[in-house]
mmCIF file of C-alpha atoms in Angstrom:
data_model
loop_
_atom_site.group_PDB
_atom_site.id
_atom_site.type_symbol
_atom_site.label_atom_id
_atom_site.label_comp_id
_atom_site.label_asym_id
_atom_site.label_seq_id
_atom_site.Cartn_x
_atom_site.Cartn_y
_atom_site.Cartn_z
ATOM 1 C CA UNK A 1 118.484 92.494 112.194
ATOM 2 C CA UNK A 2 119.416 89.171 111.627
ATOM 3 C CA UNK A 3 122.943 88.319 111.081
ATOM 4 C CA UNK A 4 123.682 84.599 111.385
ATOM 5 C CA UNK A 5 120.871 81.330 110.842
ATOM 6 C CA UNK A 6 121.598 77.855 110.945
ATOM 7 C CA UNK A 7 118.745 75.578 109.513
ATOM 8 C CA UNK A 8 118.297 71.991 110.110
ATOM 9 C CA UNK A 9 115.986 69.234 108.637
ATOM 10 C CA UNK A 10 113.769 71.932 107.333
ATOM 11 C CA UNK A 11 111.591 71.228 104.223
ATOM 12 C CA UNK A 12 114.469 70.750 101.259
ATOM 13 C CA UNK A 13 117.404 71.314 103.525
ATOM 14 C CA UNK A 14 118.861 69.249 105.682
ATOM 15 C CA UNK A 15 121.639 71.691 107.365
ATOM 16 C CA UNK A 16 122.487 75.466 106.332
ATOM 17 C CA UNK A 17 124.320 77.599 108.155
ATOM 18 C CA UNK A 18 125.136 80.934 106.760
ATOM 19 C CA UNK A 19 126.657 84.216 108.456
ATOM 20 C CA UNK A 20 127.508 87.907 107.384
ATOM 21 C CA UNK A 21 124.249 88.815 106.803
ATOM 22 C CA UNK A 22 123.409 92.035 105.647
ATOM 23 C CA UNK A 23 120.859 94.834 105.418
ATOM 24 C CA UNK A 24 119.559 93.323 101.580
ATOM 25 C CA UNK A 25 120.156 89.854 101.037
ATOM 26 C CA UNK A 26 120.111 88.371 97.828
ATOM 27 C CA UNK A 27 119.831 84.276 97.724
ATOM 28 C CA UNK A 28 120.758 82.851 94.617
ATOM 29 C CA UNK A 29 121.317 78.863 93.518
ATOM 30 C CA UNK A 30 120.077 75.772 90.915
ATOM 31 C CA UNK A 31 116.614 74.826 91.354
ATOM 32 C CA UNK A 32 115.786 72.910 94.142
ATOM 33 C CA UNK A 33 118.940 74.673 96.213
ATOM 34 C CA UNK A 34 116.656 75.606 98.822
ATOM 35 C CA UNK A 35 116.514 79.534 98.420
ATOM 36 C CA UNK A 36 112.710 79.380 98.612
ATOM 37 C CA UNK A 37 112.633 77.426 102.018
ATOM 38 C CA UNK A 38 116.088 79.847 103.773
ATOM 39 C CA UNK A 39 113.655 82.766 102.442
ATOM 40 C CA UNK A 40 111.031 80.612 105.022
ATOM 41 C CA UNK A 41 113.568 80.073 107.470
ATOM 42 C CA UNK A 42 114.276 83.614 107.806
ATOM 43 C CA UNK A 43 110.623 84.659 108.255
ATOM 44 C CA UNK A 44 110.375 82.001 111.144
ATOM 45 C CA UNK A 45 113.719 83.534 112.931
ATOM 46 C CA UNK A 46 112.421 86.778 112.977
ATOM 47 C CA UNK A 47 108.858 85.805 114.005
ATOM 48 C CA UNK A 48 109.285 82.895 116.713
ATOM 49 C CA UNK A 49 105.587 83.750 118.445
ATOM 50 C CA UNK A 50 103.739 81.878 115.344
ATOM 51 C CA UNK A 51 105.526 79.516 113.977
ATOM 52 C CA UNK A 52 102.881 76.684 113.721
ATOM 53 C CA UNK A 53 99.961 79.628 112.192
ATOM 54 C CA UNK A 54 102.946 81.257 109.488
ATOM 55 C CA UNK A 55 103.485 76.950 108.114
ATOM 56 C CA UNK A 56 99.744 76.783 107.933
ATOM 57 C CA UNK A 57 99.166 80.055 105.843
ATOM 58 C CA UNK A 58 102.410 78.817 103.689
ATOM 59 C CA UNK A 59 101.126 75.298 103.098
ATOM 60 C CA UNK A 60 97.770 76.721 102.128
ATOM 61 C CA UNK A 61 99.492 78.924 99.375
ATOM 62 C CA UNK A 62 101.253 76.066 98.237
ATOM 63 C CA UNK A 63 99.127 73.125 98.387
ATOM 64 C CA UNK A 64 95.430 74.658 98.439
ATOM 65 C CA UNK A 65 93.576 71.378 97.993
ATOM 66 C CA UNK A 66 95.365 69.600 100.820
ATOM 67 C CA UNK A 67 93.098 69.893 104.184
ATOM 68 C CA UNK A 68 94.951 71.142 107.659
ATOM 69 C CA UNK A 69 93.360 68.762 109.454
ATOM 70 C CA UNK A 70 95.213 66.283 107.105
ATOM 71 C CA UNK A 71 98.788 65.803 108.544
ATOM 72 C CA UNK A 72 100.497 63.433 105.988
ATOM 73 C CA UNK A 73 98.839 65.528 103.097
ATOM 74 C CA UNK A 74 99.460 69.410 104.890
ATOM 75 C CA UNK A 75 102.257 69.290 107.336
ATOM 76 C CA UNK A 76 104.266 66.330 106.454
ATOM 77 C CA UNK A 77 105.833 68.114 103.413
ATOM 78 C CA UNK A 78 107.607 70.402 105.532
ATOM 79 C CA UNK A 79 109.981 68.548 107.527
ATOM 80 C CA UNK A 80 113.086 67.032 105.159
ATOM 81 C CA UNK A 81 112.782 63.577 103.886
ATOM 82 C CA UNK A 82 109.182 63.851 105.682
ATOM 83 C CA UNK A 83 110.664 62.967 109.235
ATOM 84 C CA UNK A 84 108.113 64.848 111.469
ATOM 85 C CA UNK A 85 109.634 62.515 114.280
ATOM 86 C CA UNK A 86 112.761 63.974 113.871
ATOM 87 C CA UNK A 87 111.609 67.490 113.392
ATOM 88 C CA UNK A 88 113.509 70.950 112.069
ATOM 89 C CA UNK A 89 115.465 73.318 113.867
ATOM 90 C CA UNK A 90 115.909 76.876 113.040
ATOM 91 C CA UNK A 91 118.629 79.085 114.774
ATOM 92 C CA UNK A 92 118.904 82.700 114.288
ATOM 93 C CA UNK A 93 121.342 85.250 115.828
ATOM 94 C CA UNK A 94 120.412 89.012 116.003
ATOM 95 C CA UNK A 95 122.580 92.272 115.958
ATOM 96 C CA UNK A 96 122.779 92.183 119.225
ATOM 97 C CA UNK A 97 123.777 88.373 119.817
ATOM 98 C CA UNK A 98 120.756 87.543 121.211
ATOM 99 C CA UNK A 99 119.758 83.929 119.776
ATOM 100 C CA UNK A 100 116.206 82.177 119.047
ATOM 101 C CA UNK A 101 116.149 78.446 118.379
ATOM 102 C CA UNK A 102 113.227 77.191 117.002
ATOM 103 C CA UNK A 103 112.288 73.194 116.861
ATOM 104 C CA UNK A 104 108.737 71.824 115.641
ATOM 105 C CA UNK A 105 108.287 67.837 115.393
ATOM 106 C CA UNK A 106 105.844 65.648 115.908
ATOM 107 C CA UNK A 107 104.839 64.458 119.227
ATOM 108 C CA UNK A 108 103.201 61.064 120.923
ATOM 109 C CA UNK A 109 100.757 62.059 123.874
ATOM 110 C CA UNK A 110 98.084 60.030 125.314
ATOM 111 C CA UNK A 111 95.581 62.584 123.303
ATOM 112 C CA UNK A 112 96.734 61.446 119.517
ATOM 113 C CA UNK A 113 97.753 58.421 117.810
ATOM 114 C CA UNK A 114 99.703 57.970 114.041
ATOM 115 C CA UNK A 115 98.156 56.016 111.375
ATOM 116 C CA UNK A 116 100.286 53.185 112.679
ATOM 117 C CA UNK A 117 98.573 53.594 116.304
ATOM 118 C CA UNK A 118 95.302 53.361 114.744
ATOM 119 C CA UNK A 119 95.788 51.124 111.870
ATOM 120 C CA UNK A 120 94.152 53.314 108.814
ATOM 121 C CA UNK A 121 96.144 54.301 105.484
ATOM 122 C CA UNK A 122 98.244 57.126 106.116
ATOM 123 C CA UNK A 123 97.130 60.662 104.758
ATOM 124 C CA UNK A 124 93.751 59.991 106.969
ATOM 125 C CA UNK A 125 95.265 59.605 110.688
ATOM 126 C CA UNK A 126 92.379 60.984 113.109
ATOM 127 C CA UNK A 127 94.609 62.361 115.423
ATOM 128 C CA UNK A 128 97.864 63.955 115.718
ATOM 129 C CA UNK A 129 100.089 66.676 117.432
ATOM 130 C CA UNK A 130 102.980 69.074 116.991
ATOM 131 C CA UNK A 131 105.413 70.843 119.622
ATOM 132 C CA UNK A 132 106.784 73.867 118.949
ATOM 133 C CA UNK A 133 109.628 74.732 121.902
ATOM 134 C CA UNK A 134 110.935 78.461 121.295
ATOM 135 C CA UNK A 135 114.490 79.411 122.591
ATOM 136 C CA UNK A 136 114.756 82.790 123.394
ATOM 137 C CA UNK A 137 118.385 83.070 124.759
ATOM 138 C CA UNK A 138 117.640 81.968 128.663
ATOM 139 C CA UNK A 139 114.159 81.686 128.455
ATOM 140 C CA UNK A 140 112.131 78.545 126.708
ATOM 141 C CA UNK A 141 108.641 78.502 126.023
ATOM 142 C CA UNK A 142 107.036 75.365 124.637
ATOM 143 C CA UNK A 143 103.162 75.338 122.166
ATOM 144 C CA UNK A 144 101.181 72.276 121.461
ATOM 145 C CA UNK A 145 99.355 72.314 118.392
ATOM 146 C CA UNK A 146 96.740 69.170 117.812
ATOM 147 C CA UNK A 147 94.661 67.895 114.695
ATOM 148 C CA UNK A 148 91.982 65.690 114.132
ATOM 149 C CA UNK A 149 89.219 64.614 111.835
ATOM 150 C CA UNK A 150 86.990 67.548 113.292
ATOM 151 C CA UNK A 151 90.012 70.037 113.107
ATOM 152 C CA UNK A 152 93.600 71.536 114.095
ATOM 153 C CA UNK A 153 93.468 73.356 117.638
ATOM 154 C CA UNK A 154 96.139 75.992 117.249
ATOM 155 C CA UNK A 155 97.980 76.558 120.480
ATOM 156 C CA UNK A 156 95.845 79.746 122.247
ATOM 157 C CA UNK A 157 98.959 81.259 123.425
ATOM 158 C CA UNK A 158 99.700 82.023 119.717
ATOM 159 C CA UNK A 159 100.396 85.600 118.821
ATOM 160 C CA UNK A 160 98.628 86.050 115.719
ATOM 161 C CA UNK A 161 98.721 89.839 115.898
ATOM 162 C CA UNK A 162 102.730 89.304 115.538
ATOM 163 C CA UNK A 163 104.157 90.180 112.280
ATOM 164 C CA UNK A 164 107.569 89.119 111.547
ATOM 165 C CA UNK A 165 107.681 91.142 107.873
ATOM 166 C CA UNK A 166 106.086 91.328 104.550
ATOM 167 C CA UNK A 167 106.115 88.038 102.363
ATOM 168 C CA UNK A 168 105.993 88.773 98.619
ATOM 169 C CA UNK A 169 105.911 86.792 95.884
ATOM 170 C CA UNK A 170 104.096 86.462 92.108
ATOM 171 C CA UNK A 171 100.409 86.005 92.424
ATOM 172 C CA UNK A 172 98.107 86.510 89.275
ATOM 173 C CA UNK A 173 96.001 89.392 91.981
ATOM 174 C CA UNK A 174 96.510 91.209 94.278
ATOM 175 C CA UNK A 175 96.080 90.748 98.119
ATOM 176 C CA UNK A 176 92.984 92.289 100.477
ATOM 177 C CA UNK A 177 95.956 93.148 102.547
ATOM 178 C CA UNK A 178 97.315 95.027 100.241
ATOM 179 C CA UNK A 179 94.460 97.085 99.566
ATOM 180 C CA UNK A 180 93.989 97.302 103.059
ATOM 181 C CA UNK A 181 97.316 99.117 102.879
ATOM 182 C CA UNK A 182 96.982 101.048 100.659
ATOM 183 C CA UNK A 183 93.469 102.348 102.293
ATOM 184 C CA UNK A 184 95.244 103.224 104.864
ATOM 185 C CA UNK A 185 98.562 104.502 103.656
ATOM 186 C CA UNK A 186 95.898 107.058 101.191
ATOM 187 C CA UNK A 187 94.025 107.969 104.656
ATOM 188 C CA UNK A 188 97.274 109.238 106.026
ATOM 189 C CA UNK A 189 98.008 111.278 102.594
ATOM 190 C CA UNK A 190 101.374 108.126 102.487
ATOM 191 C CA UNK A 191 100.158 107.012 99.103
ATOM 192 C CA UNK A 192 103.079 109.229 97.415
ATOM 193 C CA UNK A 193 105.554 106.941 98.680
ATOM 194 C CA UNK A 194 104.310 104.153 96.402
ATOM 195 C CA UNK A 195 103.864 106.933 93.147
ATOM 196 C CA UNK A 196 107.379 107.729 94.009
ATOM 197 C CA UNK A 197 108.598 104.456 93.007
ATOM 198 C CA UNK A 198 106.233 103.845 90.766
ATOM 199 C CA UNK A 199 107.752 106.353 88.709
ATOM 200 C CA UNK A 200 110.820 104.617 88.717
ATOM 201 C CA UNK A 201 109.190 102.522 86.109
ATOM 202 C CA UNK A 202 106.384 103.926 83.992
ATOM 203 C CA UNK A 203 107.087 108.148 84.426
ATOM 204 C CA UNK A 204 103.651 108.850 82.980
ATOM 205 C CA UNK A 205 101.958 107.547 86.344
ATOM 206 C CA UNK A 206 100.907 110.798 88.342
ATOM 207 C CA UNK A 207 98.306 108.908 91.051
ATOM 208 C CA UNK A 208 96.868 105.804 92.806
ATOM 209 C CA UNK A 209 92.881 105.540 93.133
ATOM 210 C CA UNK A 210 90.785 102.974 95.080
ATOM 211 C CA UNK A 211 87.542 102.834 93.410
ATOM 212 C CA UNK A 212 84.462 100.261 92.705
ATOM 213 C CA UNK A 213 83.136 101.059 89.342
ATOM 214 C CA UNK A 214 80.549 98.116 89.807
ATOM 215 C CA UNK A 215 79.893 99.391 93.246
ATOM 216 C CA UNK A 216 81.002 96.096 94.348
ATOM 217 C CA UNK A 217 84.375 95.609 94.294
ATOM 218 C CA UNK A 218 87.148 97.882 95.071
ATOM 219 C CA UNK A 219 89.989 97.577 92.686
ATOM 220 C CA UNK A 220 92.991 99.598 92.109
ATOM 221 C CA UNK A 221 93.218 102.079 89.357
ATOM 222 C CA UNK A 222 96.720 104.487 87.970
ATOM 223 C CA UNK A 223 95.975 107.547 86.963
ATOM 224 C CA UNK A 224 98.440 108.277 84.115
ATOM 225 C CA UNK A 225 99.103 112.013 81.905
ATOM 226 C CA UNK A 226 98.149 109.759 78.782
ATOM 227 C CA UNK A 227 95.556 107.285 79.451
ATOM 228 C CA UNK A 228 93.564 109.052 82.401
ATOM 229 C CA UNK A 229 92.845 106.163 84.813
ATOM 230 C CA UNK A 230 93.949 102.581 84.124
ATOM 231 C CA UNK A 231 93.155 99.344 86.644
ATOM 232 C CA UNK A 232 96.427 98.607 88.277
ATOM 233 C CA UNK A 233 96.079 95.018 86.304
ATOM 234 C CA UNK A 234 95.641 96.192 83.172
ATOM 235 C CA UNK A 235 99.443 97.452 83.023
ATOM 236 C CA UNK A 236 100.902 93.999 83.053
ATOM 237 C CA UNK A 237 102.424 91.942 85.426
ATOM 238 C CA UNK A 238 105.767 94.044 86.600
ATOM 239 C CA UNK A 239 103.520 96.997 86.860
ATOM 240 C CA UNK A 240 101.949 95.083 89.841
ATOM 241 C CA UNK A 241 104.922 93.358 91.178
ATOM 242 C CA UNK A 242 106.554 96.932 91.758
ATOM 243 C CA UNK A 243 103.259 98.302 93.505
ATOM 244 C CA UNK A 244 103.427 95.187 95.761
ATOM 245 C CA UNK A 245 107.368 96.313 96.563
ATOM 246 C CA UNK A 246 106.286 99.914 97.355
ATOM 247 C CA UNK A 247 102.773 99.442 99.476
ATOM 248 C CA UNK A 248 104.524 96.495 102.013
ATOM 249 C CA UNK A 249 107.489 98.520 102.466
ATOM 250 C CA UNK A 250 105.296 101.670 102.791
ATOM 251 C CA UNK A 251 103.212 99.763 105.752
ATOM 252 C CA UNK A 252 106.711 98.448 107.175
ATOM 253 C CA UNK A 253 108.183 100.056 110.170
ATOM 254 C CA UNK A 254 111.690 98.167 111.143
ATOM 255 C CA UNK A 255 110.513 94.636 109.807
ATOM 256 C CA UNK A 256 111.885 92.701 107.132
ATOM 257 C CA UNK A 257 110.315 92.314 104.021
ATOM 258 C CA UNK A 258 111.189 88.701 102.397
ATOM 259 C CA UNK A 259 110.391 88.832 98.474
ATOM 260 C CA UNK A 260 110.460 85.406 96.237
ATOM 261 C CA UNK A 261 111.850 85.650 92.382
ATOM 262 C CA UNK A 262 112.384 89.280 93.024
ATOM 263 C CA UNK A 263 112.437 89.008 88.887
ATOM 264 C CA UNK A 264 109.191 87.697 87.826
ATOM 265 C CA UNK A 265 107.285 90.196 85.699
ATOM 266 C CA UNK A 266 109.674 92.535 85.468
ATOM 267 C CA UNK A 267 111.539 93.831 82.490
ATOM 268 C CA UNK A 268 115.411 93.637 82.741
ATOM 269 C CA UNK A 269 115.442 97.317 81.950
ATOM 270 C CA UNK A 270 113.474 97.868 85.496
ATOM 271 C CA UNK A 271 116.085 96.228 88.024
ATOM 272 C CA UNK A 272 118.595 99.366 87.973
ATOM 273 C CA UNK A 273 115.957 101.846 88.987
ATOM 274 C CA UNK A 274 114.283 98.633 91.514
ATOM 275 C CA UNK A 275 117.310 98.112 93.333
ATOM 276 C CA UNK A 276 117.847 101.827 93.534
ATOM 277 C CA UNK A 277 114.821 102.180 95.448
ATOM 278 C CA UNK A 278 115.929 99.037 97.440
ATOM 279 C CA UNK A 279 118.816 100.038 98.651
ATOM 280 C CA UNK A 280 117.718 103.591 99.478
ATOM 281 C CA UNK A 281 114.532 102.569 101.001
ATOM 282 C CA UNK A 282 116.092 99.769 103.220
ATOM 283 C CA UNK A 283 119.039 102.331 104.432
ATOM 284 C CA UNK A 284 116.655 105.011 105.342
ATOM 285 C CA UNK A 285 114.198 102.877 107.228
ATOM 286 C CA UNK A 286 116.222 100.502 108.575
ATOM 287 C CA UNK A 287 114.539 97.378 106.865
ATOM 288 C CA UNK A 288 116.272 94.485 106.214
ATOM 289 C CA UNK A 289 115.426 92.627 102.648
ATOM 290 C CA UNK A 290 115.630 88.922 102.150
ATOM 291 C CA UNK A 291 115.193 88.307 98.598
ATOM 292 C CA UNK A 292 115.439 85.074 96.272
ATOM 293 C CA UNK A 293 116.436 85.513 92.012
ATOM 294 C CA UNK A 294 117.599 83.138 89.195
ATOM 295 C CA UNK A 295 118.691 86.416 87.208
ATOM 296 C CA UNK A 296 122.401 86.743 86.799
ATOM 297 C CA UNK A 297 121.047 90.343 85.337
ATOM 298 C CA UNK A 298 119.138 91.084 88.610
ATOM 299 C CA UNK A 299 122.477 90.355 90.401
ATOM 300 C CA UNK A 300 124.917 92.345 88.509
ATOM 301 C CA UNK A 301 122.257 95.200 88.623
ATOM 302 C CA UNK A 302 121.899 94.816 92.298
ATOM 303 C CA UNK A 303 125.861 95.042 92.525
ATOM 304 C CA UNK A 304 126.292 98.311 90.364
ATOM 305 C CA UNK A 305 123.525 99.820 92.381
ATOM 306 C CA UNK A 306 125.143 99.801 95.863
ATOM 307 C CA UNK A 307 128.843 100.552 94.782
ATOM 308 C CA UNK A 308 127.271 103.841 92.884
ATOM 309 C CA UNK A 309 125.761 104.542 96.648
ATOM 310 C CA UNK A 310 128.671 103.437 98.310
ATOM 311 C CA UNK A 311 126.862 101.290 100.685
ATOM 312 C CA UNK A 312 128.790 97.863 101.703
ATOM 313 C CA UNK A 313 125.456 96.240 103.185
ATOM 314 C CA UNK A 314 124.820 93.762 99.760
ATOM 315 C CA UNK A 315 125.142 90.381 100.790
ATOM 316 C CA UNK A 316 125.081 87.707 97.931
ATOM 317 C CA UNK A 317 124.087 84.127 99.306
ATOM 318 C CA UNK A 318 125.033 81.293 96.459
ATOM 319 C CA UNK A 319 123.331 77.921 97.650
ATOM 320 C CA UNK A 320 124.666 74.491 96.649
ATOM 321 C CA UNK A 321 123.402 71.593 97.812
ATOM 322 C CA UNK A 322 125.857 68.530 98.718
ATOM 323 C CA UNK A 323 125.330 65.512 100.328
ATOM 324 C CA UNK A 324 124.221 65.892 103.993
ATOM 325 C CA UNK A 325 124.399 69.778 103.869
ATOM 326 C CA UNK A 326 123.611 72.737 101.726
ATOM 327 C CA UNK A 327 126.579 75.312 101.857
ATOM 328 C CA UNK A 328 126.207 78.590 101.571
ATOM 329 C CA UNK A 329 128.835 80.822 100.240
ATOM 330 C CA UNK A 330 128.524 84.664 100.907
ATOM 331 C CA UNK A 331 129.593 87.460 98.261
ATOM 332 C CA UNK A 332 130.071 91.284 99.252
ATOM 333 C CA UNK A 333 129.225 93.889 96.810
ATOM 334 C CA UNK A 334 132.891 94.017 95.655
ATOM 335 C CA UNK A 335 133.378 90.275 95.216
ATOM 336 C CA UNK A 336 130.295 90.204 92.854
ATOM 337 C CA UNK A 337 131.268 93.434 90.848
ATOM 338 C CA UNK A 338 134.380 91.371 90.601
ATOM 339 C CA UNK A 339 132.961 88.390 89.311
ATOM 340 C CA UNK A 340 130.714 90.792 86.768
ATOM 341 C CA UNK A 341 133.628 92.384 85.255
ATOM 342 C CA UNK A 342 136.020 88.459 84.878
ATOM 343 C CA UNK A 343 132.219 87.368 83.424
ATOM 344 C CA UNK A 344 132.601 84.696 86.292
ATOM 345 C CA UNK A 345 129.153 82.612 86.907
ATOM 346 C CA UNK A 346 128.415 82.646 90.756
ATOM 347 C CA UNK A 347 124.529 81.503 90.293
ATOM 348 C CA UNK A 348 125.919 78.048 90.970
#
């Protein structure tokens, strides 16, 4: 588990250093604070191996129009100020003291030239590169990454089997991965840890189905006492945020699982019996949750939920930015019940 990450030059944030992690980590701050991009940070620290593939898959999310091949368009965004010459460095510091440094900029090489080299309007250079040099304690590895107009070689050392955690946030559907998981999770007879939850929520839900009623597509259906068998998208949008919670936490085995707007969808009724299952589920198998909200409710709840379980590992991160640096500014369970029960604001 992580327990320390310094962040430099990286999309919104120009330096971040924050310590005293815990086992659920809750990252909280204005808009534009940079808790979306330390929730990308910490996915990077924890999977080193793919750093160039895990921007790509990001930056397609975010800006699907915008071609890879297209640096200034795709990849320029995610450097601060757009200083790919400069780069980003990520530093992250494990349990066990052992330290990664990560650092990805832009690179000259007789193989590429900017849209200076060339002379061509930027956002349609023909040829570019990337180095990726990975810091594993002693031991430094470096991966070259190049673009062009026919394409983006990804470096063929990259470990794309590697997964560094689950990344969740609001999507109007749901994932093939996630049926994927669940295929398999119902092939084991596993499914009943994602009811379990479930329940949590909406106590009338007694099953989870796979089916294809068109016989083309396979969609997800609850089976309810009332209602018989509903499609999993039919029951509104927290209904499917909290199956998305259980089934990549079902599929996880000792990785973290990194959720954006933890809130979105869900009534403020909900958090209480969602953080129970958080902070249960993350004790028992050893997971370690890195989690972004702009709900003062979702924090107090959060709060009440661990000192009811007596467990110290809640670690509130407050963001502000400043001029040069974003500061971070770490709350324990106690200091935020605390601030709860003076009615003090910590969301910054």
């Amino acid at each position: 588990m992580l327990t320390s990450i310094t962040v430099e030059n990286f999309r919104g944030i120009e330096r971040l250093h924050v310590e005293g992690l815990g086992r659920v980590n809750l990252i909280i701050g204005r808009n534009d604070s940079g808790k979306t991009a330390l929730l990308e940070a910490f996915f990077l620290a924890v999977n080193p191996d793919s750093v160039t593939e895990i921007l790509a898959s990001r930056q397609r999310e975010r800006n699907p129009d915008a071609e890879v091949k297209n640096f200034d368009e795709f990849w320029l965004p995610i450097f601060y100020q757009m200083d790919a010459r400069r780069g980003f460095r990520i530093e992250g510091v494990d349990h066990q003291a052992s330290k990664t440094t990560i650092s990805l900029k832009k690179t000259s090489s007789e193989l590429t030239k900017t849209t200076e080299d060339i002379g061509i309007h930027p956002g349609h250079s023909e040829a570019w590169a990337l180095t990726c040099t990975v810091k594993h304690d002693e031991e430094v590895q470096d991966a070259l990454t190049k673009g062009s107009s026919k394409g983006v070689q990804f470096p063929p050392e990259l470990d794309l089997s590697a997964e560094g955690g689950n990344w969740i946030q609001a999507t109007p559907s749901i994932s093939k991965i996630e049926i994927r998981a669940l295929s398999k999770l119902k092939q084991h007879g596993r499914d009943g840890l994602i009811i379990d939850f479930i329940r949590n929520v909406n106590d009338q839900v007694s099953g989870i189905e796979l089916l294809a009623p068109s016989g083309n597509r396979v969609a997800i259906f609850l089976r309810t006492k009332r209602d018989g068998l509903v499609p999993l998208l039919m029951m509104g949008e927290g209904m499917k945020r909290c199956f998305e919670f259980a089934v990549n936490l079902a599929v996880t085995d000792d990785l973290p699982i990194y959720i954006d707007e933890v809130e979105n969808g869900l009534h403020h009724s909900v958090l209480h019996p969602m953080w129970t299952w958080i902070a249960k589920a993350s004790r028992e198998r050893n997971v370690q949750f890195f989690i972004t909200t702009h709900s003062e409710e979702c924090v107090q709840a959060a709060a009440a939920v661990f000192k009811e379980q007596n467990d110290n590992d809640l670690r509130v991160i407050r963001l502000d930015k400043q001029e040069h640096e974003t500061k971070a500014v770490v709350y324990d369970r106690n200091l935020v019940d605390a601030a709860g029960r003076m009615g003090v604001e910590i969301r910054g």
